mmCIF file with all atom_site columns, C-alpha atoms in Angstrom:
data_model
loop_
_atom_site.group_PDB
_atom_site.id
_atom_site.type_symbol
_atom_site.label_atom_id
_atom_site.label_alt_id
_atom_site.label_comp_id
_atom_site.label_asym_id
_atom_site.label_entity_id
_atom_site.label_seq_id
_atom_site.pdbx_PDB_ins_code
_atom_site.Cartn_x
_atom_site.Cartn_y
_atom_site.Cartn_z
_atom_site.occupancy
_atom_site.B_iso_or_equiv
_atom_site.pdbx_formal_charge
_atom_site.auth_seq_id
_atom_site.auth_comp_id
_atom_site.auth_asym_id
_atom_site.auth_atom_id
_atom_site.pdbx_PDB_model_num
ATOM 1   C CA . UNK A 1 1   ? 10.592  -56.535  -68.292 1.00 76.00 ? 8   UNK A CA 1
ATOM 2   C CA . UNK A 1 2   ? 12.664  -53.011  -68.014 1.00 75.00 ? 9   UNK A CA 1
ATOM 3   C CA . UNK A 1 3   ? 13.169  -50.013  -66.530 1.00 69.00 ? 10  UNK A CA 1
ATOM 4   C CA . UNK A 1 4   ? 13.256  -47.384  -68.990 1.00 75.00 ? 11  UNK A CA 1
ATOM 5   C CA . UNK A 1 5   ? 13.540  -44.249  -66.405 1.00 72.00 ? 12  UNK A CA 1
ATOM 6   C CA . UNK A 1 6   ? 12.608  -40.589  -67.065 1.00 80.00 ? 13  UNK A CA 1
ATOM 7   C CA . UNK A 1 7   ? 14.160  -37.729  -66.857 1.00 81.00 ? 14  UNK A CA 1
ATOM 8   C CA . UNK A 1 8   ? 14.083  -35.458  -63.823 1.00 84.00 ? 15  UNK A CA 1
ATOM 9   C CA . UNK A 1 9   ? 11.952  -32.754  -63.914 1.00 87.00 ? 16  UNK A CA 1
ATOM 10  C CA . UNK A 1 10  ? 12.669  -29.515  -62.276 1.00 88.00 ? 17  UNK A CA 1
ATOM 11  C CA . UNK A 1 11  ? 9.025   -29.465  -61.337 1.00 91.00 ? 18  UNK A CA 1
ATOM 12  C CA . UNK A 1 12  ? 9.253   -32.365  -59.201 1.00 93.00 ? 19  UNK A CA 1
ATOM 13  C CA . UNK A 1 13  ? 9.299   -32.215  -55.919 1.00 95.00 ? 20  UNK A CA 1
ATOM 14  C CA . UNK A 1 14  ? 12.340  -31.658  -53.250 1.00 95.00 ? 21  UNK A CA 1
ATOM 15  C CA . UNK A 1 15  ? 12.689  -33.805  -50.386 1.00 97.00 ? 22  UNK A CA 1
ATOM 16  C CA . UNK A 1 16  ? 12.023  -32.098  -46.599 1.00 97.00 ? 23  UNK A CA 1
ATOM 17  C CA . UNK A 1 17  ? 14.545  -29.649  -45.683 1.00 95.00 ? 24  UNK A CA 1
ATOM 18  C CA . UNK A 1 18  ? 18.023  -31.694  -44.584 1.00 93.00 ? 25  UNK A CA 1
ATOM 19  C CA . UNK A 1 19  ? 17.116  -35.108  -45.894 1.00 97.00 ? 26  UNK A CA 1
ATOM 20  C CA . UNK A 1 20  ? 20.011  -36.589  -47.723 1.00 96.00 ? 27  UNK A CA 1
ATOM 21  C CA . UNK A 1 21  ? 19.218  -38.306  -50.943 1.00 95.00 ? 28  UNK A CA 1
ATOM 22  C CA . UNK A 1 22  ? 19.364  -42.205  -50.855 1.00 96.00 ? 29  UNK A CA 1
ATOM 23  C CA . UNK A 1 23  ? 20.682  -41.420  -54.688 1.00 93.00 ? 30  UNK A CA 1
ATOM 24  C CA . UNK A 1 24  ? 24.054  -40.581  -52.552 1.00 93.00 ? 31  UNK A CA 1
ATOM 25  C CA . UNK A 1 25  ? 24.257  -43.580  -50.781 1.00 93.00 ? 32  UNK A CA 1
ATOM 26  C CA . UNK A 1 26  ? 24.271  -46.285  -53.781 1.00 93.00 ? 33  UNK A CA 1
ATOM 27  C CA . UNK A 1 27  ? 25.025  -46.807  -57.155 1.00 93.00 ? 34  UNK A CA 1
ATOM 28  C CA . UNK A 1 28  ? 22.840  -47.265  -60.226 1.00 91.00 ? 35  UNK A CA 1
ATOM 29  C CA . UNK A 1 29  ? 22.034  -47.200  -63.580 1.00 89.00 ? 36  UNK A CA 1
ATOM 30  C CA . UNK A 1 30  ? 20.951  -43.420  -64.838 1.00 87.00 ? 37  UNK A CA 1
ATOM 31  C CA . UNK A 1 31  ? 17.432  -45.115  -65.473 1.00 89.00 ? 38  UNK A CA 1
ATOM 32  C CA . UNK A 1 32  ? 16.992  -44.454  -61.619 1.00 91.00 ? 39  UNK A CA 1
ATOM 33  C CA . UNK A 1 33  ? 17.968  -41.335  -61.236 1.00 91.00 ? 40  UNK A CA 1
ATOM 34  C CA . UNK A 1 34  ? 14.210  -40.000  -60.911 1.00 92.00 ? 41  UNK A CA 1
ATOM 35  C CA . UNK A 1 35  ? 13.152  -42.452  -58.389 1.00 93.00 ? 42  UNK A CA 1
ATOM 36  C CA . UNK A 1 36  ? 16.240  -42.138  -56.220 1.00 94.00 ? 43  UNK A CA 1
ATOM 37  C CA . UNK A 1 37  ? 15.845  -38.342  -56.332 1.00 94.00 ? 44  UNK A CA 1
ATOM 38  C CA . UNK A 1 38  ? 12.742  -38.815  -53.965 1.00 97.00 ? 45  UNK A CA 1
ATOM 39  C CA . UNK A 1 39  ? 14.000  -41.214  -51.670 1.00 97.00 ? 46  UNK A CA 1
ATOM 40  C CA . UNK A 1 40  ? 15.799  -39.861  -48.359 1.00 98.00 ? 47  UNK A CA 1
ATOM 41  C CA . UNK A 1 41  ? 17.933  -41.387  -45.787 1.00 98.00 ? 48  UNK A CA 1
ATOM 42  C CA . UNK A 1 42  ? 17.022  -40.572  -41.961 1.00 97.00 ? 49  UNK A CA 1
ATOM 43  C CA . UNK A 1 43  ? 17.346  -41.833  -38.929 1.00 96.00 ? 50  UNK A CA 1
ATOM 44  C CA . UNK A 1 44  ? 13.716  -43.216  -37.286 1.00 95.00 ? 51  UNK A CA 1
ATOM 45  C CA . UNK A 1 45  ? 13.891  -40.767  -34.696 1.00 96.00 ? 52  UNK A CA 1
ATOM 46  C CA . UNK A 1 46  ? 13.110  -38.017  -37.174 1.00 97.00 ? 53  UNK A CA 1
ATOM 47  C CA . UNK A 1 47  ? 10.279  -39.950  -39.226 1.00 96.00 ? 54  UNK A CA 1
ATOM 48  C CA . UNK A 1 48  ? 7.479   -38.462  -37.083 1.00 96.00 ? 55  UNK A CA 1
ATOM 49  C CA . UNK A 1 49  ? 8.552   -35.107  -38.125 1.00 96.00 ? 56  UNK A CA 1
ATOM 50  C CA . UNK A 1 50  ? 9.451   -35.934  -41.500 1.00 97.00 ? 57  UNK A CA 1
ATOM 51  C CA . UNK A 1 51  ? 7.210   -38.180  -43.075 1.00 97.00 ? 58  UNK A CA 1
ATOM 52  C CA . UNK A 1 52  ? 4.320   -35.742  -42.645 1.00 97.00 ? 59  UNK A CA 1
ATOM 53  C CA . UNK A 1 53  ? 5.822   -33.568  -44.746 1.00 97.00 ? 60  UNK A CA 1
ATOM 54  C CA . UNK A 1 54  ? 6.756   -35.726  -47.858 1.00 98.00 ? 61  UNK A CA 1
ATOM 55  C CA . UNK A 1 55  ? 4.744   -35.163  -51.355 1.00 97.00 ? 62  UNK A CA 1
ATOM 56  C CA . UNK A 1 56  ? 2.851   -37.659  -53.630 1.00 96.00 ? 63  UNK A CA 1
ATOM 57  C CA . UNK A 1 57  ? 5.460   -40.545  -54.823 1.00 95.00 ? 64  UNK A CA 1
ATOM 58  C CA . UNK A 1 58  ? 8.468   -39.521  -51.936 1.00 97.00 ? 65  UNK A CA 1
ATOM 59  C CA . UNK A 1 59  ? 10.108  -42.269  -49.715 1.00 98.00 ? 66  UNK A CA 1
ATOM 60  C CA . UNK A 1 60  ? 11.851  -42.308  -46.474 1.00 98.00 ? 67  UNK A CA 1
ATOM 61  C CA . UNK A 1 61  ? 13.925  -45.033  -45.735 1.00 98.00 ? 68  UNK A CA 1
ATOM 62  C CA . UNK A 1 62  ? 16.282  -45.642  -42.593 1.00 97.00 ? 69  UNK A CA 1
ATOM 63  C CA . UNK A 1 63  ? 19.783  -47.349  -42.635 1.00 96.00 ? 70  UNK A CA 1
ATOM 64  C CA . UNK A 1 64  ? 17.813  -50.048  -40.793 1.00 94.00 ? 71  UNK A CA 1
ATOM 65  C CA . UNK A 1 65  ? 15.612  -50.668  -43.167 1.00 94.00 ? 72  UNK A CA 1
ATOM 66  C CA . UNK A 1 66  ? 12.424  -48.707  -42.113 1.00 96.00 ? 73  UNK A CA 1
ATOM 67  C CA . UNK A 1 67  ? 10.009  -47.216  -44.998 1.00 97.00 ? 74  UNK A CA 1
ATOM 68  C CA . UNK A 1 68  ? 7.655   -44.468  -44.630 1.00 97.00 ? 75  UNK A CA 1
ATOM 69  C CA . UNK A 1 69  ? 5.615   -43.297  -48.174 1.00 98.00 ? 76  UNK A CA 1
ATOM 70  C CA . UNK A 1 70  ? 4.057   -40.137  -48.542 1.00 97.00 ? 77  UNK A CA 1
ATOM 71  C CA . UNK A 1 71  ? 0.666   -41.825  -48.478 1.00 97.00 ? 78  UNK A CA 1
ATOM 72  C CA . UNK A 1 72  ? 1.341   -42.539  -44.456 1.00 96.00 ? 79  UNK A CA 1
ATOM 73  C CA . UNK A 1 73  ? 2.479   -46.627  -45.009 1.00 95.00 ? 80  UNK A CA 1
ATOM 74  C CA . UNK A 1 74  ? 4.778   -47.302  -43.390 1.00 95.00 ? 81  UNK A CA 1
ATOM 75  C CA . UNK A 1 75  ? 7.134   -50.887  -42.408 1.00 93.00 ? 82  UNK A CA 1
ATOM 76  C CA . UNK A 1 76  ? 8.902   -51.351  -39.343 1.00 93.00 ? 83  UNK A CA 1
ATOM 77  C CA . UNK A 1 77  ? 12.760  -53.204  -40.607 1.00 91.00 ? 84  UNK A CA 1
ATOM 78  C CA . UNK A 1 78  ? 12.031  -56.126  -38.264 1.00 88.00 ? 85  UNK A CA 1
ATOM 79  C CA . UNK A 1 79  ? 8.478   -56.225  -39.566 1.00 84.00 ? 86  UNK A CA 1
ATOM 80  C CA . UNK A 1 80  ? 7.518   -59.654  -40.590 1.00 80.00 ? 87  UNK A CA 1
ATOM 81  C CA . UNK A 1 81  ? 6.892   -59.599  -44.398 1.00 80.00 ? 88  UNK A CA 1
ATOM 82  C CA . UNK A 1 82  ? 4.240   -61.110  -46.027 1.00 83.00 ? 89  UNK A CA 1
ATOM 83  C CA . UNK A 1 83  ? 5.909   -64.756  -47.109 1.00 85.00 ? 90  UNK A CA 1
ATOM 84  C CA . UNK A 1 84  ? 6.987   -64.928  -43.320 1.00 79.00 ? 91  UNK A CA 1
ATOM 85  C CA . UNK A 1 85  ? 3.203   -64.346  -42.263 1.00 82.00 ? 92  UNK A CA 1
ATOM 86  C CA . UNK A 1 86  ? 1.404   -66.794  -45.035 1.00 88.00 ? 93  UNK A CA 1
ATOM 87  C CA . UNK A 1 87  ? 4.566   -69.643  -43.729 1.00 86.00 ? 94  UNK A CA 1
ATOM 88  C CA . UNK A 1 88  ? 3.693   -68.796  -40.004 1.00 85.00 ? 95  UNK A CA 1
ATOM 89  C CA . UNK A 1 89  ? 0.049   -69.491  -41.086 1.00 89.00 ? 96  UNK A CA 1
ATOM 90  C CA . UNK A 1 90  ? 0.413   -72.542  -42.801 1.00 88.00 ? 97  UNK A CA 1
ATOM 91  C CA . UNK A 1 91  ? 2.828   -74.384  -40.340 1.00 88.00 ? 98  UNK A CA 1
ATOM 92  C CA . UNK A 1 92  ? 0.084   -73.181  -37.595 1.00 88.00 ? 99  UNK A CA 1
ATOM 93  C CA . UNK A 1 93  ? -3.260  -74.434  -39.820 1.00 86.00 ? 100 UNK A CA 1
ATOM 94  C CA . UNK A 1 94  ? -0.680  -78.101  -39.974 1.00 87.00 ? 101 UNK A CA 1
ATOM 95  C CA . UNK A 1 95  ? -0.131  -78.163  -36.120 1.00 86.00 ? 102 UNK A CA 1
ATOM 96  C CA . UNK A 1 96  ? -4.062  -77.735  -35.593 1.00 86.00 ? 103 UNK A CA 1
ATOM 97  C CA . UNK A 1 97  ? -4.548  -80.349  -38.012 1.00 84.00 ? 104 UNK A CA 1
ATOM 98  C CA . UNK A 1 98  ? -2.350  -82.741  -36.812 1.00 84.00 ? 105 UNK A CA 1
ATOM 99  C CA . UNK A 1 99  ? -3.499  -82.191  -33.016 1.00 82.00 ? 106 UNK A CA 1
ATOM 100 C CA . UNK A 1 100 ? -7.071  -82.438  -34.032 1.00 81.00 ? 107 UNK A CA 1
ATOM 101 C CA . UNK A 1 101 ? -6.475  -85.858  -36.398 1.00 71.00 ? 108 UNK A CA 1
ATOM 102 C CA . UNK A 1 102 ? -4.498  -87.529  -33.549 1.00 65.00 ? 109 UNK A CA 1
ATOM 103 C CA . UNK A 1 103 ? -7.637  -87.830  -30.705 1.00 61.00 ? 110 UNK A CA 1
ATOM 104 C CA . UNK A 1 104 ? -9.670  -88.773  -33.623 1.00 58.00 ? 111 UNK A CA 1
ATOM 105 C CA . UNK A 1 105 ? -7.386  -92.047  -34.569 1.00 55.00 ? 112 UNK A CA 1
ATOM 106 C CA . UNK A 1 106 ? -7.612  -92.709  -31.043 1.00 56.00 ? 113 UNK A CA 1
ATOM 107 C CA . UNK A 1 107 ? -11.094 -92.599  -30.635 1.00 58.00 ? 114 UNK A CA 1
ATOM 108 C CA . UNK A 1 108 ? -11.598 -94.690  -33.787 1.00 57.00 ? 115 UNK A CA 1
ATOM 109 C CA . UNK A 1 109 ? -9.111  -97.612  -32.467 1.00 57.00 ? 116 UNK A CA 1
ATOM 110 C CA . UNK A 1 110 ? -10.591 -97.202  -29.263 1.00 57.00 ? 117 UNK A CA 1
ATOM 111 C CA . UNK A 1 111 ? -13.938 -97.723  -30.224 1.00 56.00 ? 118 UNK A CA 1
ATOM 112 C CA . UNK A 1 112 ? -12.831 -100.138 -32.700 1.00 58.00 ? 119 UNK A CA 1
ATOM 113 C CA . UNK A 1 113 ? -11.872 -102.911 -29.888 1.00 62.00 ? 120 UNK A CA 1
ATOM 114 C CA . UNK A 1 114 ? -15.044 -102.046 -27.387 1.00 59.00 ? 121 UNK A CA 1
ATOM 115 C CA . UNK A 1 115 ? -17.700 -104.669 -27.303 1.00 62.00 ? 122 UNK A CA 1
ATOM 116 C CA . UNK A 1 116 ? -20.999 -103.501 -28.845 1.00 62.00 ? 123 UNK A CA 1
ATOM 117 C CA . UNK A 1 117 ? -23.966 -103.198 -26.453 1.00 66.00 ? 124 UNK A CA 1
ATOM 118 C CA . UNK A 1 118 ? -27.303 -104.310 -26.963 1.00 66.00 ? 125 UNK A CA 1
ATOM 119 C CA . UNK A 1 119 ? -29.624 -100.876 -27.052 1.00 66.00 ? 126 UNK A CA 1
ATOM 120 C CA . UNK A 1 120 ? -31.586 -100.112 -24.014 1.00 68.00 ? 127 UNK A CA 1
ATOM 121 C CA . UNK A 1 121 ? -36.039 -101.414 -24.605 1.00 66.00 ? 128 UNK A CA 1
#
């Protein structure tokens, strides 16, 4: 698996007016280029403003770690991702489980050492 890149093309579209360009933030391999060219930097008191105006395939991120896409997703930084939420779940789904088999071993040994009764005529 690769990233062979493309080239930037002077059709593609600018960023919002005063958005910095994450591409001066970090550095990486040419291949990028493209991609970093439509991701800005801002802070998440401007994404309301901002992220209505970004085109097909444009990013905003925040220093925090916020994302907002041009299709209107967008992820909180302190969001819980999707591992965190499928762990949650399944350490929830065991507590249930082990709550639920606990009265039902009791009930079994209890009603393992009552005396039978004889059924009513």
């Amino acid at each position: 698996m690769r990233w062979s890149g493309a080239a930037i093309e002077p059709s593609d579209p600018a960023l919002p007016e005063g958005v910095e360009l994450l591409a001066q933030h970090v550095r990486a391999p040419a291949e990028l280029s493209r991609r970093l060219a439509q991701i800005g930097v801002i802070t998440r008191e401007e994404a309301a403003r901002l992220a209505p105006l970004l085109k097909p395939g444009q990013r905003l991120v925040s220093p925090d770690g916020d994302l907002w896409r041009w299709d209107g997703f967008a992820v909180a930084a302190n969001a819980p991702t999707g591992a965190a939420r499928r762990l949650a779940g399944k350490n929830r789904l065991t507590d249930i489980e082990s709550r639920v088999s606990r009265p039902c071993a009791r009930t079994s040994r209890s009603s393992a050492r009552l005396p039978m009764r004889p059924k009513p005529k």
